[in-house]
Amino acid sequence: MAIIQLPGATALSRFRLQRLLIQLQEQVPGVQGVSARFLHFAELSKPLNETQQEVLEKIPSYGPARKTVSESGEYILVLPRTGTISPWSSKASDIAHICGLQNVLRIERGIAYYIQSEEPLPAAKIETLLPYLHDRMTESIFRDSANAETLFAHHEPAPVKLIDLLTGGKEALRLADSDLGLALSDDEMDFLLENFLQI
């Protein structure tokens, strides 16, 4: 199987980019600019011929006319969380199949952010910016688009895990949160416990 990359249009309006820039600058004053574009990835069962490639390239050509996107600065790619399939992907993959692209197993979309700054940003400062670029519950961060292939990794379903909340309470839920990478807040844990114990 092969994964190919297809660039898309600018991902955010000028207003949304300006609002995002202000948020980033509040965290790291050295940030000077931010740009964003859609990136699409297609998983193929076998290579496409020239005609099929042309059809596939039309699928991500939606939205506003393509504008020049500054691709300088720190590169941060936001994709749906590894192991999930986004609603956008389901629709786009259906469109590909309706167009006769049976070799396309799945299409997924992400946003590539480029953050310009006065000087290279250390990892700790980049980390403070990430919450403004993605939702850690539903999205994953990549620093190299080549690593996006993990989005299409095929795994055997994991066995069902039981969490003994009656015995372990919040501590059991905390351990499960850490093991499973659920990223639950204390409020969410309290909500789950209260509702579970009322069943």
Short mmCIF file of C-alpha atoms in Angstrom, two decimals:
data_model
loop_
_atom_site.label_atom_id
_atom_site.label_comp_id
_atom_site.label_asym_id
_atom_site.label_seq_id
_atom_site.Cartn_x
_atom_site.Cartn_y
_atom_site.Cartn_z
CA MET A 1 0.00 0.00 0.00
CA ALA A 2 1.10 3.56 -0.65
CA ILE A 3 0.27 6.92 0.90
CA ILE A 4 0.26 10.02 -1.29
CA GLN A 5 0.00 13.63 -0.21
CA LEU A 6 -2.23 16.25 -1.85
CA PRO A 7 -1.98 19.95 -0.90
CA GLY A 8 -5.16 21.95 -0.44
CA ALA A 9 -6.30 25.53 -0.08
CA THR A 10 -5.70 27.86 2.82
CA ALA A 11 -7.35 26.35 5.89
CA LEU A 12 -8.31 29.47 7.86
CA SER A 13 -9.82 32.80 6.92
CA ARG A 14 -7.81 35.98 7.41
CA PHE A 15 -9.92 36.82 10.48
CA ARG A 16 -9.34 33.41 12.10
CA LEU A 17 -5.62 33.57 11.35
CA GLN A 18 -5.38 37.00 12.94
CA ARG A 19 -7.24 35.81 16.04
CA LEU A 20 -4.99 32.74 16.25
CA LEU A 21 -1.88 34.89 15.87
CA ILE A 22 -2.94 37.05 18.83
CA GLN A 23 -3.45 33.94 20.96
CA LEU A 24 -0.03 32.56 20.01
CA GLN A 25 1.69 35.88 20.68
CA GLU A 26 0.12 36.02 24.15
CA GLN A 27 1.92 32.75 24.90
CA VAL A 28 5.15 33.40 22.99
CA PRO A 29 5.75 37.10 22.20
CA GLY A 30 8.42 36.23 19.62
CA VAL A 31 5.82 34.75 17.24
CA GLN A 32 5.52 37.03 14.21
CA GLY A 33 3.10 35.21 11.94
CA VAL A 34 1.10 32.06 11.31
CA SER A 35 -0.29 30.47 8.16
CA ALA A 36 -2.28 27.29 7.59
CA ARG A 37 -3.25 25.09 4.68
CA PHE A 38 -5.17 21.86 4.27
CA LEU A 39 -3.12 18.76 3.54
CA HIS A 40 -4.77 15.58 2.28
CA PHE A 41 -3.43 12.04 2.44
CA ALA A 42 -4.74 9.16 0.35
CA GLU A 43 -4.11 5.50 1.10
CA LEU A 44 -3.89 3.44 -2.10
CA SER A 45 -4.15 -0.30 -2.59
CA LYS A 46 -2.12 0.08 -5.80
CA PRO A 47 -0.76 2.99 -7.89
CA LEU A 48 -3.17 5.15 -9.88
CA ASN A 49 -2.89 5.72 -13.60
CA GLU A 50 -2.66 9.26 -14.97
CA THR A 51 -6.42 9.67 -15.44
CA GLN A 52 -7.18 8.37 -11.94
CA GLN A 53 -4.55 10.70 -10.47
CA GLU A 54 -6.21 13.69 -12.16
CA VAL A 55 -9.60 12.70 -10.73
CA LEU A 56 -8.15 12.26 -7.26
CA GLU A 57 -6.47 15.68 -7.36
CA LYS A 58 -9.86 17.31 -7.99
CA ILE A 59 -11.37 15.97 -4.76
CA PRO A 60 -9.35 18.25 -2.43
CA SER A 61 -9.80 21.31 -4.69
CA TYR A 62 -12.83 22.58 -2.74
CA GLY A 63 -13.06 25.87 -0.88
CA PRO A 64 -11.68 29.28 -1.82
CA ALA A 65 -9.33 29.73 -4.74
CA ARG A 66 -5.88 28.66 -3.69
CA LYS A 67 -3.85 31.48 -2.24
CA THR A 68 -0.17 31.55 -1.58
CA VAL A 69 0.51 30.17 1.89
CA SER A 70 3.78 31.05 3.58
CA GLU A 71 5.49 27.74 4.28
CA SER A 72 8.36 29.14 6.33
CA GLY A 73 8.81 28.68 10.05
CA GLU A 74 7.95 25.90 12.46
CA TYR A 75 5.93 23.15 10.77
CA ILE A 76 3.13 21.59 12.81
CA LEU A 77 0.74 19.13 11.19
CA VAL A 78 -2.61 18.45 12.86
CA LEU A 79 -4.41 15.26 11.86
CA PRO A 80 -7.32 13.27 13.26
CA ARG A 81 -6.25 11.21 16.23
CA THR A 82 -4.35 8.08 15.25
CA GLY A 83 -6.66 5.08 15.18
CA THR A 84 -9.75 7.12 14.30
CA ILE A 85 -11.52 7.94 11.04
CA SER A 86 -12.95 11.44 10.76
CA PRO A 87 -16.44 12.15 9.35
CA TRP A 88 -14.73 14.18 6.60
CA SER A 89 -12.69 11.12 5.65
CA SER A 90 -15.77 8.90 5.38
CA LYS A 91 -17.47 11.34 2.98
CA ALA A 92 -14.35 12.04 0.90
CA SER A 93 -13.57 8.32 0.59
CA ASP A 94 -17.15 7.66 -0.56
CA ILE A 95 -16.79 10.41 -3.18
CA ALA A 96 -13.56 8.81 -4.43
CA HIS A 97 -15.28 5.45 -4.83
CA ILE A 98 -18.28 7.01 -6.61
CA CYS A 99 -15.76 8.60 -9.00
CA GLY A 100 -14.42 5.13 -9.81
CA LEU A 101 -11.28 5.33 -7.69
CA GLN A 102 -11.53 1.86 -6.18
CA ASN A 103 -7.76 1.84 -5.58
CA VAL A 104 -8.24 4.63 -3.03
CA LEU A 105 -8.84 2.94 0.30
CA ARG A 106 -9.20 6.11 2.31
CA ILE A 107 -8.61 9.86 2.16
CA GLU A 108 -7.88 11.90 5.27
CA ARG A 109 -7.41 15.61 5.85
CA GLY A 110 -5.22 17.63 8.18
CA ILE A 111 -4.04 21.20 8.64
CA ALA A 112 -0.40 22.17 8.23
CA TYR A 113 0.50 25.20 10.35
CA TYR A 114 3.59 27.31 9.76
CA ILE A 115 4.62 29.54 12.66
CA GLN A 116 7.04 32.35 11.89
CA SER A 117 9.11 33.80 14.73
CA GLU A 118 12.05 36.10 15.37
CA GLU A 119 14.27 33.11 16.09
CA PRO A 120 13.81 29.31 16.13
CA LEU A 121 11.39 28.28 18.86
CA PRO A 122 12.62 25.80 21.48
CA ALA A 123 10.54 22.69 22.06
CA ALA A 124 9.15 24.00 25.36
CA LYS A 125 7.70 27.10 23.70
CA ILE A 126 6.22 25.10 20.83
CA GLU A 127 4.56 22.89 23.44
CA THR A 128 2.79 25.92 24.95
CA LEU A 129 1.32 26.75 21.52
CA LEU A 130 -0.10 23.32 20.71
CA PRO A 131 -3.38 23.66 22.69
CA TYR A 132 -4.30 26.58 20.38
CA LEU A 133 -3.70 24.48 17.27
CA HIS A 134 -5.44 21.21 18.05
CA ASP A 135 -7.88 19.36 20.26
CA ARG A 136 -5.90 16.64 22.01
CA MET A 137 -9.05 14.53 22.47
CA THR A 138 -9.69 14.17 18.74
CA GLU A 139 -6.47 15.22 16.98
CA SER A 140 -2.78 14.31 16.87
CA ILE A 141 0.29 16.47 16.27
CA PHE A 142 3.05 15.57 13.81
CA ARG A 143 6.24 17.50 13.10
CA ASP A 144 6.96 15.62 9.86
CA SER A 145 4.32 14.75 7.24
CA ALA A 146 6.14 11.47 6.55
CA ASN A 147 4.99 10.29 9.97
CA ALA A 148 1.38 10.84 8.91
CA GLU A 149 1.41 7.29 7.55
CA THR A 150 0.70 6.09 11.09
CA LEU A 151 -2.79 7.53 10.58
CA PHE A 152 -3.48 4.64 8.20
CA ALA A 153 -1.89 1.90 10.31
CA HIS A 154 -4.02 -1.23 10.50
CA HIS A 155 -4.15 -2.94 13.89
CA GLU A 156 -5.95 -5.87 15.35
CA PRO A 157 -8.71 -4.66 17.69
CA ALA A 158 -7.44 -4.44 21.25
CA PRO A 159 -9.11 -6.66 23.84
CA VAL A 160 -11.86 -5.11 25.91
CA LYS A 161 -10.56 -3.60 29.16
CA LEU A 162 -12.70 -3.39 32.26
CA ILE A 163 -12.25 -0.62 34.82
CA ASP A 164 -13.37 -1.54 38.32
CA LEU A 165 -14.80 1.81 39.38
CA LEU A 166 -16.80 0.36 42.26
CA THR A 167 -13.63 -0.83 43.98
CA GLY A 168 -11.01 1.56 42.64
CA GLY A 169 -13.06 4.73 42.23
CA LYS A 170 -11.34 7.80 40.87
CA GLU A 171 -7.85 6.30 41.18
CA ALA A 172 -8.84 3.41 38.90
CA LEU A 173 -10.24 5.89 36.39
CA ARG A 174 -7.05 7.98 36.66
CA LEU A 175 -4.89 4.94 35.86
CA ALA A 176 -7.11 4.00 32.90
CA ASP A 177 -6.92 7.61 31.68
CA SER A 178 -3.12 7.44 31.75
CA ASP A 179 -2.90 3.96 30.16
CA LEU A 180 -5.40 4.67 27.39
CA GLY A 181 -4.40 8.28 26.71
CA LEU A 182 -7.94 9.59 27.22
CA ALA A 183 -6.80 13.03 28.47
CA LEU A 184 -9.75 13.36 30.84
CA SER A 185 -9.97 16.42 33.07
CA ASP A 186 -10.86 16.13 36.77
CA ASP A 187 -14.33 17.49 36.00
CA GLU A 188 -14.86 14.84 33.32
CA MET A 189 -13.71 12.09 35.70
CA ASP A 190 -16.10 13.33 38.40
CA PHE A 191 -18.94 13.43 35.87
CA LEU A 192 -18.26 9.85 34.72
CA LEU A 193 -18.04 8.57 38.27
CA GLU A 194 -21.22 10.30 39.39
CA ASN A 195 -23.21 9.03 36.42
CA PHE A 196 -21.74 5.52 36.53
CA LEU A 197 -22.51 5.11 40.21
CA GLN A 198 -26.11 6.22 39.61
CA ILE A 199 -26.76 3.45 37.04
#
